[in-house]
Amino acid sequence: MLLFSKSLPGRLKEVKFAGSTTFSKDGGLDQLGGGFPADHMKPTMLTNPAMFELRFRHICTMHNKGETEAVETKALELLAEPRLGRVHKAGTHMILATSETDLVHHSLEAVRLFGEALLGEMTASQRASLEYWHAEAKTLLEEARSDQSAIDNEINEKFKSGMTMRQLQDAQLSEMYERLARIDEDEGASAETSSAAPLANMRKFENSE
């Protein structure tokens, strides 16, 4: 649930992801469970699992840059993929656990999925990496529960002040529409920037003739 949470102090701590299938804490890209490390791929290897890897890495990059709203949109799209692997699911849920929507749910899913991944056979380095991120997910879960409690208390205060359920829902919808509008504006600005460079180069070429 998203409402009024942006004003809360002490949001979930910043988590930096290496953007690899195993989320190696030293930035390594050990292969796990059929993953395809992106920097070892060739264009001819862009099968579905490899494409999921690329999409996840892109989400990690946006997350590390603080692009919260775009991250949430892209992460939810990735989770909707029926063939997404367990470890990618865990990492995506963990990223979403640092956002402002369904904190506890995403933290719980990250803990569960990393825990399930640890039940399989793997190398010592792979296990150490997964154990590290499993522990990080548990920490996020504790913080998410604390933050969710604060959000619930804030909403209860709104009710006590006279806000009705309808007004609460209207406020949520209004905030959602504002976020979507900002995303559209950002994407439009990005498209204009990307198209401006080729146009400028073409004009330089025309002027030189």
GROMACS .gro file of C-alpha atoms in nm:
model
  209
    1MET     CA    1   0.000   0.000   0.000
    2LEU     CA    2   0.131   0.342  -0.092
    3LEU     CA    3   0.031   0.649   0.104
    4PHE     CA    4   0.212   0.916   0.301
    5SER     CA    5   0.519   0.691   0.336
    6LYS     CA    6   0.753   0.941   0.168
    7SER     CA    7   0.753   1.148   0.486
    8LEU     CA    8   0.875   0.864   0.703
    9PRO     CA    9   1.227   0.899   0.843
   10GLY     CA   10   1.477   0.619   0.814
   11ARG     CA   11   1.355   0.455   0.493
   12LEU     CA   12   1.498   0.114   0.418
   13LYS     CA   13   1.873   0.133   0.392
   14GLU     CA   14   2.023   0.175   0.047
   15VAL     CA   15   2.114  -0.157  -0.110
   16LYS     CA   16   2.361  -0.165  -0.397
   17PHE     CA   17   2.335  -0.458  -0.634
   18ALA     CA   18   2.615  -0.592  -0.847
   19GLY     CA   19   2.350  -0.680  -1.103
   20SER     CA   20   2.461  -1.039  -1.153
   21THR     CA   21   2.263  -1.359  -1.137
   22THR     CA   22   2.420  -1.452  -0.803
   23PHE     CA   23   2.431  -1.095  -0.661
   24SER     CA   24   2.792  -1.155  -0.565
   25LYS     CA   25   2.893  -0.911  -0.293
   26ASP     CA   26   3.232  -0.863  -0.460
   27GLY     CA   27   3.069  -0.786  -0.795
   28GLY     CA   28   3.152  -1.124  -0.945
   29LEU     CA   29   2.931  -1.295  -1.202
   30ASP     CA   30   2.929  -1.661  -1.102
   31GLN     CA   31   2.673  -1.860  -1.298
   32LEU     CA   32   2.395  -2.021  -1.095
   33GLY     CA   33   2.089  -2.225  -1.180
   34GLY     CA   34   2.107  -2.177  -1.556
   35GLY     CA   35   2.171  -1.804  -1.539
   36PHE     CA   36   2.356  -1.626  -1.817
   37PRO     CA   37   2.605  -1.361  -1.694
   38ALA     CA   38   2.553  -1.071  -1.932
   39ASP     CA   39   2.919  -0.992  -1.991
   40HIS     CA   40   2.980  -1.348  -2.113
   41MET     CA   41   2.696  -1.339  -2.366
   42LYS     CA   42   2.698  -1.298  -2.741
   43PRO     CA   43   2.399  -1.163  -2.937
   44THR     CA   44   2.320  -1.515  -3.058
   45MET     CA   45   2.274  -1.627  -2.694
   46LEU     CA   46   1.985  -1.390  -2.619
   47THR     CA   47   1.746  -1.661  -2.509
   48ASN     CA   48   1.474  -1.582  -2.255
   49PRO     CA   49   1.692  -1.647  -1.947
   50ALA     CA   50   1.962  -1.423  -2.092
   51MET     CA   51   1.713  -1.149  -2.165
   52PHE     CA   52   1.586  -1.172  -1.806
   53GLU     CA   53   1.946  -1.126  -1.692
   54LEU     CA   54   1.984  -0.814  -1.903
   55ARG     CA   55   1.656  -0.672  -1.779
   56PHE     CA   56   1.750  -0.743  -1.418
   57ARG     CA   57   2.090  -0.577  -1.461
   58HIS     CA   58   1.920  -0.272  -1.609
   59ILE     CA   59   1.687  -0.254  -1.308
   60CYS     CA   60   1.987  -0.281  -1.074
   61THR     CA   61   2.157   0.006  -1.255
   62MET     CA   62   1.848   0.225  -1.227
   63HIS     CA   63   1.813   0.129  -0.860
   64ASN     CA   64   2.171   0.228  -0.786
   65LYS     CA   65   2.107   0.563  -0.957
   66GLY     CA   66   1.803   0.623  -0.737
   67GLU     CA   67   1.543   0.607  -1.017
   68THR     CA   68   1.281   0.474  -0.775
   69GLU     CA   69   0.964   0.511  -0.978
   70ALA     CA   70   1.106   0.365  -1.300
   71VAL     CA   71   1.261   0.080  -1.100
   72GLU     CA   72   0.927  -0.015  -0.946
   73THR     CA   73   0.756  -0.018  -1.285
   74LYS     CA   74   1.024  -0.227  -1.457
   75ALA     CA   75   1.063  -0.463  -1.160
   76LEU     CA   76   0.691  -0.541  -1.149
   77GLU     CA   77   0.696  -0.605  -1.524
   78LEU     CA   78   0.985  -0.848  -1.477
   79LEU     CA   79   0.810  -1.032  -1.193
   80ALA     CA   80   0.509  -1.081  -1.419
   81GLU     CA   81   0.719  -1.301  -1.650
   82PRO     CA   82   0.606  -1.664  -1.590
   83ARG     CA   83   0.948  -1.810  -1.679
   84LEU     CA   84   1.152  -1.585  -1.452
   85GLY     CA   85   1.394  -1.793  -1.242
   86ARG     CA   86   1.395  -1.816  -0.863
   87VAL     CA   87   1.711  -1.615  -0.803
   88HIS     CA   88   1.607  -1.335  -1.036
   89LYS     CA   89   1.270  -1.329  -0.859
   90ALA     CA   90   1.442  -1.304  -0.523
   91GLY     CA   91   1.662  -1.018  -0.635
   92THR     CA   92   1.372  -0.831  -0.792
   93HIS     CA   93   1.160  -0.868  -0.478
   94MET     CA   94   1.454  -0.743  -0.274
   95ILE     CA   95   1.482  -0.432  -0.489
   96LEU     CA   96   1.107  -0.371  -0.455
   97ALA     CA   97   1.143  -0.413  -0.078
   98THR     CA   98   1.345  -0.089  -0.081
   99SER     CA   99   1.061   0.100  -0.251
  100GLU     CA  100   0.745   0.234  -0.087
  101THR     CA  101   0.486  -0.025  -0.188
  102ASP     CA  102   0.412  -0.364  -0.026
  103LEU     CA  103   0.737  -0.355   0.169
  104VAL     CA  104   0.671  -0.657   0.388
  105HIS     CA  105   0.539  -0.873   0.103
  106HIS     CA  106   0.845  -0.818  -0.116
  107SER     CA  107   1.085  -0.868   0.176
  108LEU     CA  108   0.915  -1.194   0.271
  109GLU     CA  109   0.932  -1.318  -0.087
  110ALA     CA  110   1.302  -1.231  -0.111
  111VAL     CA  111   1.377  -1.421   0.211
  112ARG     CA  112   1.172  -1.721   0.096
  113LEU     CA  113   1.320  -1.740  -0.254
  114PHE     CA  114   1.681  -1.693  -0.145
  115GLY     CA  115   1.620  -1.961   0.119
  116GLU     CA  116   1.482  -2.201  -0.143
  117ALA     CA  117   1.778  -2.131  -0.371
  118LEU     CA  118   2.014  -2.226  -0.089
  119LEU     CA  119   1.862  -2.576  -0.080
  120GLY     CA  120   2.020  -2.662  -0.414
  121GLU     CA  121   2.372  -2.784  -0.487
  122MET     CA  122   2.630  -2.515  -0.568
  123THR     CA  123   2.992  -2.420  -0.520
  124ALA     CA  124   3.120  -2.276  -0.193
  125SER     CA  125   3.151  -1.928  -0.344
  126GLN     CA  126   2.798  -1.941  -0.482
  127ARG     CA  127   2.664  -2.051  -0.144
  128ALA     CA  128   2.853  -1.774   0.034
  129SER     CA  129   2.708  -1.517  -0.204
  130LEU     CA  130   2.351  -1.643  -0.163
  131GLU     CA  131   2.389  -1.664   0.216
  132TYR     CA  132   2.504  -1.302   0.218
  133TRP     CA  133   2.199  -1.184   0.023
  134HIS     CA  134   1.967  -1.408   0.224
  135ALA     CA  135   2.087  -1.232   0.537
  136GLU     CA  136   2.045  -0.892   0.369
  137ALA     CA  137   1.688  -0.986   0.276
  138LYS     CA  138   1.615  -1.077   0.638
  139THR     CA  139   1.746  -0.738   0.749
  140LEU     CA  140   1.523  -0.566   0.494
  141LEU     CA  141   1.227  -0.767   0.625
  142GLU     CA  142   1.286  -0.641   0.978
  143GLU     CA  143   1.309  -0.282   0.855
  144ALA     CA  144   1.005  -0.323   0.628
  145ARG     CA  145   0.795  -0.447   0.918
  146SER     CA  146   0.903  -0.149   1.124
  147ASP     CA  147   0.826   0.094   0.842
  148GLN     CA  148   0.491  -0.071   0.768
  149SER     CA  149   0.396  -0.027   1.131
  150ALA     CA  150   0.480   0.343   1.104
  151ILE     CA  151   0.273   0.372   0.785
  152ASP     CA  152  -0.023   0.200   0.953
  153ASN     CA  153   0.003   0.435   1.248
  154GLU     CA  154   0.011   0.736   1.016
  155ILE     CA  155  -0.300   0.614   0.832
  156ASN     CA  156  -0.478   0.556   1.163
  157GLU     CA  157  -0.399   0.915   1.256
  158LYS     CA  158  -0.556   1.028   0.928
  159PHE     CA  159  -0.873   0.839   1.017
  160LYS     CA  160  -0.875   0.989   1.364
  161SER     CA  161  -0.850   1.337   1.211
  162GLY     CA  162  -1.172   1.274   1.019
  163MET     CA  163  -1.051   1.137   0.685
  164THR     CA  164  -1.291   0.880   0.541
  165MET     CA  165  -1.200   0.559   0.359
  166ARG     CA  166  -1.317   0.718   0.032
  167GLN     CA  167  -1.089   1.016   0.089
  168LEU     CA  168  -0.803   0.780   0.168
  169GLN     CA  169  -0.860   0.588  -0.155
  170ASP     CA  170  -0.886   0.912  -0.353
  171ALA     CA  171  -0.555   1.026  -0.207
  172GLN     CA  172  -0.392   0.697  -0.307
  173LEU     CA  173  -0.526   0.722  -0.662
  174SER     CA  174  -0.416   1.083  -0.691
  175GLU     CA  175  -0.064   0.994  -0.579
  176MET     CA  176  -0.052   0.702  -0.823
  177TYR     CA  177  -0.159   0.923  -1.116
  178GLU     CA  178   0.103   1.181  -1.023
  179ARG     CA  179   0.374   0.914  -1.020
  180LEU     CA  180   0.263   0.779  -1.360
  181ALA     CA  181   0.264   1.130  -1.504
  182ARG     CA  182   0.619   1.187  -1.378
  183ILE     CA  183   0.732   0.860  -1.536
  184ASP     CA  184   0.576   0.962  -1.869
  185GLU     CA  185   0.748   1.301  -1.851
  186ASP     CA  186   1.085   1.140  -1.775
  187GLU     CA  187   1.048   0.895  -2.063
  188GLY     CA  188   0.948   1.178  -2.298
  189ALA     CA  189   1.249   1.386  -2.195
  190SER     CA  190   1.477   1.087  -2.246
  191ALA     CA  191   1.335   1.027  -2.595
  192GLU     CA  192   1.385   1.393  -2.689
  193THR     CA  193   1.745   1.383  -2.569
  194SER     CA  194   1.824   1.066  -2.762
  195SER     CA  195   1.674   1.206  -3.085
  196ALA     CA  196   1.837   1.547  -3.049
  197ALA     CA  197   2.194   1.419  -3.082
  198PRO     CA  198   2.154   1.258  -3.428
  199LEU     CA  199   1.971   1.570  -3.550
  200ALA     CA  200   2.253   1.794  -3.429
  201ASN     CA  201   2.512   1.576  -3.600
  202MET     CA  202   2.314   1.586  -3.925
  203ARG     CA  203   2.302   1.966  -3.912
  204LYS     CA  204   2.677   1.980  -3.857
  205PHE     CA  205   2.723   1.759  -4.162
  206GLU     CA  206   2.493   1.979  -4.374
  207ASN     CA  207   2.675   2.295  -4.269
  208SER     CA  208   3.011   2.148  -4.358
  209GLU     CA  209   2.907   2.080  -4.719
   0.00000   0.00000   0.00000
